[in-house]
mmCIF file of C-alpha atoms in Angstrom:
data_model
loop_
_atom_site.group_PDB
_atom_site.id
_atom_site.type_symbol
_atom_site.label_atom_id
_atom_site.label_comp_id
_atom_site.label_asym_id
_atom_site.label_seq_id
_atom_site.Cartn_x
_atom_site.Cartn_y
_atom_site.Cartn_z
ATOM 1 C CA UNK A 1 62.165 141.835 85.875
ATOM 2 C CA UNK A 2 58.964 142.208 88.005
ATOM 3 C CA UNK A 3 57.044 144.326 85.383
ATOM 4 C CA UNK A 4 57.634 141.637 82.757
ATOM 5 C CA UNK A 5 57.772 138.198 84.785
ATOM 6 C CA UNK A 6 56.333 138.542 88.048
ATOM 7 C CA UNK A 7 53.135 137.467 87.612
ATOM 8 C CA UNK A 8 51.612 138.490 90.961
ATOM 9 C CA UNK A 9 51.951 142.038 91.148
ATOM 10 C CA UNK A 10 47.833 142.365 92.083
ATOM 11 C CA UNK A 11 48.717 140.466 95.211
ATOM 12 C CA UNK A 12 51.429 142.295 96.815
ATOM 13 C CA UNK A 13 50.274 144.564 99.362
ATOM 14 C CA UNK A 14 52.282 147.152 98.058
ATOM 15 C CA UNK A 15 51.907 149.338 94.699
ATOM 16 C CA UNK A 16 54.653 148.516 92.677
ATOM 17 C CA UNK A 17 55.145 152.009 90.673
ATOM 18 C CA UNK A 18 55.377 153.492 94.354
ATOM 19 C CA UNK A 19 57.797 150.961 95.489
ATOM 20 C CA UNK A 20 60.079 151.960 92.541
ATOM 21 C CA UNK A 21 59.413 155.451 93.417
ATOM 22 C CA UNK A 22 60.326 155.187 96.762
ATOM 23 C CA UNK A 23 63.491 153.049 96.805
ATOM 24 C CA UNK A 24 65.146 154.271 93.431
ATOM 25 C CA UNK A 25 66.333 157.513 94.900
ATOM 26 C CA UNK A 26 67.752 155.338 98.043
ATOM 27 C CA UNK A 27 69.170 153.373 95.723
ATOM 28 C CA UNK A 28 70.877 156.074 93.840
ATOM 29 C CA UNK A 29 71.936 158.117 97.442
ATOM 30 C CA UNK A 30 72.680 155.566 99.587
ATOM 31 C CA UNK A 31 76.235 156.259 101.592
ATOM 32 C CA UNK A 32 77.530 152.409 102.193
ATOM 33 C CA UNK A 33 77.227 148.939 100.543
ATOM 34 C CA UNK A 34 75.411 147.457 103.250
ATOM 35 C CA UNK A 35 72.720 150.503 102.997
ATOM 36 C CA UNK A 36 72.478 149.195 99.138
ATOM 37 C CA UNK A 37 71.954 145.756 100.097
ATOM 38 C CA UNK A 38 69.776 146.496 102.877
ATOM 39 C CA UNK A 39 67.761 148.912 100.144
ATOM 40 C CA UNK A 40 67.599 145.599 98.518
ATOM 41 C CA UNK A 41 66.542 143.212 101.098
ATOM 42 C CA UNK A 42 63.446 145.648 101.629
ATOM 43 C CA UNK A 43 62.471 145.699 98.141
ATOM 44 C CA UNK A 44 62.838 141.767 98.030
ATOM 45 C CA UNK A 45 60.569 141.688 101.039
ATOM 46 C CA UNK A 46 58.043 144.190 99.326
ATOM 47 C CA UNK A 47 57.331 141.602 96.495
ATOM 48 C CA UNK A 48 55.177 139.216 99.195
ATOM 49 C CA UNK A 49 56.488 136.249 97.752
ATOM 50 C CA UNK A 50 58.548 133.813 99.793
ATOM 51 C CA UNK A 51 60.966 132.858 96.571
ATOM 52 C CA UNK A 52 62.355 136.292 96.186
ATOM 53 C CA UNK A 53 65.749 136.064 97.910
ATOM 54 C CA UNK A 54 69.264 138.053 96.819
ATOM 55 C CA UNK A 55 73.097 136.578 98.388
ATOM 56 C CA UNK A 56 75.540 138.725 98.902
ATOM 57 C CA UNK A 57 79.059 138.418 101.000
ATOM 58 C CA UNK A 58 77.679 142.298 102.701
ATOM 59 C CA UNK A 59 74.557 140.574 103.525
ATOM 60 C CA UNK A 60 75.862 137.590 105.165
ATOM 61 C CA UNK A 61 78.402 139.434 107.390
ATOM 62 C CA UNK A 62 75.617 142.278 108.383
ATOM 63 C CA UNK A 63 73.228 138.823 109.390
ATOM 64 C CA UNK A 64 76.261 136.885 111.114
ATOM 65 C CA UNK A 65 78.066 133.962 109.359
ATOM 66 C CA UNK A 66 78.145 132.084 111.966
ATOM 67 C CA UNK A 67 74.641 129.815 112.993
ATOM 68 C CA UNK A 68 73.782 128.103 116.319
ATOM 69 C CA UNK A 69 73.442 124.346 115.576
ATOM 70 C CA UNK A 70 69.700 124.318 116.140
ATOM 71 C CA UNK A 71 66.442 124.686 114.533
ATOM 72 C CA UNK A 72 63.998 127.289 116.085
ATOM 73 C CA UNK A 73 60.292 127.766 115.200
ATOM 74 C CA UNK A 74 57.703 130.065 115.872
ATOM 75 C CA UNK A 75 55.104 128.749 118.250
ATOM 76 C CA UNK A 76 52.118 130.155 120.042
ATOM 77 C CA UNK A 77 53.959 133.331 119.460
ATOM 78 C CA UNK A 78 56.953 132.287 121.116
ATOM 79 C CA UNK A 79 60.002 131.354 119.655
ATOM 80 C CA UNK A 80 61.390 128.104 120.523
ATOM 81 C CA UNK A 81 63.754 125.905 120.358
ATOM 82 C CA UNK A 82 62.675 122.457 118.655
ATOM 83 C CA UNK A 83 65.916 120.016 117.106
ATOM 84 C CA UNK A 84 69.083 120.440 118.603
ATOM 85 C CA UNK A 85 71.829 118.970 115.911
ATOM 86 C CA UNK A 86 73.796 116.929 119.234
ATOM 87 C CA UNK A 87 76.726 116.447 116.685
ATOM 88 C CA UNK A 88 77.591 120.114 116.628
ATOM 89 C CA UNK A 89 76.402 121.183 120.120
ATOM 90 C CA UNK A 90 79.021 120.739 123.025
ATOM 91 C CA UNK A 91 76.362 119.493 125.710
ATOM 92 C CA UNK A 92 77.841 121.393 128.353
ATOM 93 C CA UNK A 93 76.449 124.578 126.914
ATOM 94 C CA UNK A 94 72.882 123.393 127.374
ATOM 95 C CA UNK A 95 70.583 124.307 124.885
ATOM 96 C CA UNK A 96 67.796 121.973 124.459
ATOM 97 C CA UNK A 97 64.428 121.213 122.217
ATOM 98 C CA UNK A 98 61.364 123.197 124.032
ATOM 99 C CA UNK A 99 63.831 125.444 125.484
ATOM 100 C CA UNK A 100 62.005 129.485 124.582
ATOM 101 C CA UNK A 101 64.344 132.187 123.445
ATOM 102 C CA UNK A 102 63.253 135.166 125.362
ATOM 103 C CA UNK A 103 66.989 137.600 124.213
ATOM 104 C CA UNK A 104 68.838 137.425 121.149
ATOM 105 C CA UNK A 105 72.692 139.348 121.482
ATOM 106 C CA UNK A 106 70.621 141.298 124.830
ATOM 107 C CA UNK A 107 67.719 142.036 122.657
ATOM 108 C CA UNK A 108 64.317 141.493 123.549
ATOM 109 C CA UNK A 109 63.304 138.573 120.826
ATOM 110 C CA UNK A 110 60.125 140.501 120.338
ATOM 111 C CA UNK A 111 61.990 143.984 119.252
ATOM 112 C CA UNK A 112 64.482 141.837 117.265
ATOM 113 C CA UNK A 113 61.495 140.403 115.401
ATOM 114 C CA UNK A 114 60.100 143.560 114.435
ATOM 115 C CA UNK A 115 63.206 145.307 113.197
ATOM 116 C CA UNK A 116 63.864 142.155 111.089
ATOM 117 C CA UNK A 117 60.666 141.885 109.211
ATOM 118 C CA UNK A 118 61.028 143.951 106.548
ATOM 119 C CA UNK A 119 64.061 142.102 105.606
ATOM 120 C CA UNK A 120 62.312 138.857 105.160
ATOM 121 C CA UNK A 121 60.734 137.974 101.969
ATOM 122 C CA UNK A 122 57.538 136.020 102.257
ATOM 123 C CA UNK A 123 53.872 134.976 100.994
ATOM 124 C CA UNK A 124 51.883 135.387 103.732
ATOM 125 C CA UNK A 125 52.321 136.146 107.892
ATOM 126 C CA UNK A 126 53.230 132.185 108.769
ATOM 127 C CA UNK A 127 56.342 132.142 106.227
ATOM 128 C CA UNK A 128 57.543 135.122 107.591
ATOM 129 C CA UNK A 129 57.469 134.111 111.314
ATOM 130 C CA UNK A 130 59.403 131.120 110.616
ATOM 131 C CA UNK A 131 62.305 133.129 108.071
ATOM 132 C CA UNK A 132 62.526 135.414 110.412
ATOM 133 C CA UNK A 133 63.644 132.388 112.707
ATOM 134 C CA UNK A 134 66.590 132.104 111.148
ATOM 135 C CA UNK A 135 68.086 135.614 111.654
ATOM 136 C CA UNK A 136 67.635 135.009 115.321
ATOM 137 C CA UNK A 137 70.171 132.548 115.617
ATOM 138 C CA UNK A 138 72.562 134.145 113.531
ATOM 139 C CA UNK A 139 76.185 136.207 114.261
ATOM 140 C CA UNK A 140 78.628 137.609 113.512
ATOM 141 C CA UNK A 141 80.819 136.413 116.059
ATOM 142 C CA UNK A 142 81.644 132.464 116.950
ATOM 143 C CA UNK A 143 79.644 132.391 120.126
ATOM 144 C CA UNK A 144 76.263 133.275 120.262
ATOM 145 C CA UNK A 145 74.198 134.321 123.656
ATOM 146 C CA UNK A 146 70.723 133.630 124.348
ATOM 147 C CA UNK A 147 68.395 134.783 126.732
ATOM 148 C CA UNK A 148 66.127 131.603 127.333
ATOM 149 C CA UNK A 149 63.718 130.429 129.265
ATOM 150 C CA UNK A 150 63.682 126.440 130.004
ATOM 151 C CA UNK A 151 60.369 125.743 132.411
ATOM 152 C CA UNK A 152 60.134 128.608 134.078
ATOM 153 C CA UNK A 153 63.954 128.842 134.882
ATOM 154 C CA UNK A 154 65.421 131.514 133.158
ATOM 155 C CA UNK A 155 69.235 131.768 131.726
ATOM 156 C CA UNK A 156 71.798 133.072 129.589
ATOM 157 C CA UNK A 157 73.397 130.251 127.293
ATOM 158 C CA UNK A 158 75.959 131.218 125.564
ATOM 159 C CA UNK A 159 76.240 128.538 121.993
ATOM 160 C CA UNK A 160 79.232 128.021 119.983
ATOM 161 C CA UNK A 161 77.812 129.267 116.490
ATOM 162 C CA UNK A 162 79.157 127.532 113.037
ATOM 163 C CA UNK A 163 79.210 128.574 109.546
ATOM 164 C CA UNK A 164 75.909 128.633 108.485
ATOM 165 C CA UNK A 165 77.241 126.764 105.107
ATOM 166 C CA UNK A 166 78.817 123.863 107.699
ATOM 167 C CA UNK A 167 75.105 123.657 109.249
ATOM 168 C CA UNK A 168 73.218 123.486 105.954
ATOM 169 C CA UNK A 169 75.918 121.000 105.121
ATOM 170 C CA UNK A 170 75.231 119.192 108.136
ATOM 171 C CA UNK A 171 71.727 119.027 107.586
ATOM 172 C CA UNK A 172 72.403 117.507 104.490
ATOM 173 C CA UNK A 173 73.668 114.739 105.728
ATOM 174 C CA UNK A 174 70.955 114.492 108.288
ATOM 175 C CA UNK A 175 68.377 114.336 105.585
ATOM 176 C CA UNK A 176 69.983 111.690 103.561
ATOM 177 C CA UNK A 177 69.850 109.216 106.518
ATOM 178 C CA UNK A 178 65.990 109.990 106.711
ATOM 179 C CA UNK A 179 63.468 107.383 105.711
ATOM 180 C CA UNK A 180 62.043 108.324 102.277
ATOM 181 C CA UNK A 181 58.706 106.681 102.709
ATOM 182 C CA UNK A 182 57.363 103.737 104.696
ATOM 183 C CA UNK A 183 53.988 101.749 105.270
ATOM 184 C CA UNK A 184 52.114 102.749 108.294
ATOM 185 C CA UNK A 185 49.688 100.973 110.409
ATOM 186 C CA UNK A 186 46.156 100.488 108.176
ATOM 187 C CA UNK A 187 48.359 99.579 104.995
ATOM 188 C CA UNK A 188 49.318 103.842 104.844
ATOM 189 C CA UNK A 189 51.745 105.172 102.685
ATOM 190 C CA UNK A 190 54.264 107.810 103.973
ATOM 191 C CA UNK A 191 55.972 109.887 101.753
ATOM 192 C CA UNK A 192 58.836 112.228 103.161
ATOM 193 C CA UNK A 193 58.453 114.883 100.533
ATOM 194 C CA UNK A 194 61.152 116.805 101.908
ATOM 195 C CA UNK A 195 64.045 114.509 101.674
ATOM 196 C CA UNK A 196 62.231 112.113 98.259
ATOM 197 C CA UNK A 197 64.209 112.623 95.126
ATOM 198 C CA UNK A 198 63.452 112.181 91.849
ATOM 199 C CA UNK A 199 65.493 109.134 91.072
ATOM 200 C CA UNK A 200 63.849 107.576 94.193
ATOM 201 C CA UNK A 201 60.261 107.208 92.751
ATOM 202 C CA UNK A 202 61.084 104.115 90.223
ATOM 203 C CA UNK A 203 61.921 102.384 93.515
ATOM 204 C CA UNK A 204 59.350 103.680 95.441
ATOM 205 C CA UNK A 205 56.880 102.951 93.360
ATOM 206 C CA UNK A 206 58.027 99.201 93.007
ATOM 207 C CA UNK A 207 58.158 98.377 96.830
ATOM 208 C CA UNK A 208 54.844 96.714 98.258
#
């Protein structure tokens, strides 16, 4: 598939020929079904495009099925905290928008980071600092504990997690209720290209 359609096979920062070289004997001798997959998730990550991307039932229960009802980005090198979806998250536990993870499960975020990288597919350095956000507040267990640190006060939180279908599911919902587009002050047009679909744009192109 990559030696016939993948068009950017100049770009990737790997050589190709030793990429199949290297992981088709893994392949062939690996000892468990999560070493395949993992095999996989490497090679995935090896292509240096942010589309490539395999699911697998193995591969969500190694990553955790369960996701804290939050979205976390990758700021100044820190990672933190930024939406908090208050429908899902019981407000006694805490967890709040600026608040920086500093421990993941007891594990230094920065460690956690680097072990996870070559599991994340991506383009460039940027898109794979923010995928990688997502494995951090994955598990495999219902509750999820985080090291954080909330102005200079640091705690343990400990986050009922969800299925990480429920939360996409959730978002959905979220997005729908989003305004599309709108006029700004100076007669601007705003276009939220995230949440615009394509039956929208008859409409939105007939409103002043």
């Amino acid at each position: 598939m990559v030696e016939y359609f993948f068009p950017y096979k100049d770009l990737m920062d790997s050589d190709w020929e030793e990429v199949l070289e290297t992981y088709i004997p893994r392949m062939i001798n690996t000892q468990s079904v999560f070493d395949y997959y993992l095999n996989l998730k490497e090679v995935f990550a090896l292509i240096n495009d942010s589309h490539a991307f395999g699911y697998s039932s193995y591969l969500s229960y190694y990553f955790g099925y369960y996701q804290v009802p939050a979205e976390v980005r990758f700021i100044e090198s820190k990672t933190i905290v930024t939406r908090v979806y208050d429908e899902l998250m019981v407000p006694a536990q805490g967890l709040c928008p600026g608040d920086i993870i500093l421990k993941t499960h007891g594990q230094d975020i920065g460690q956690f980071r680097d072990q996870h990288r070559k599991y994340v597919a991506a383009s460039n350095e940027s898109a794979l600092e923010r995928n990688l956000c997502s494995y951090v507040i994955r598990s495999r267990t219902p509750e999820i504990t985080l090291t954080i640190d909330r102005g200079g006060q640091v705690m343990d939180v400990t986050v009922q997690g969800y299925y990480t279908y429920l939360i996409n599911r959730h978002l959905q919902t979220l997005n729908a209720q989003e305004t599309k587009w709108k006029i700004l002050p100076g007669n601007i047009g705003f276009v939220h290209m995230g949440v615009l679909k394509f039956e929208d744009i008859p409409r939105y192109y007939k409103e002043p």
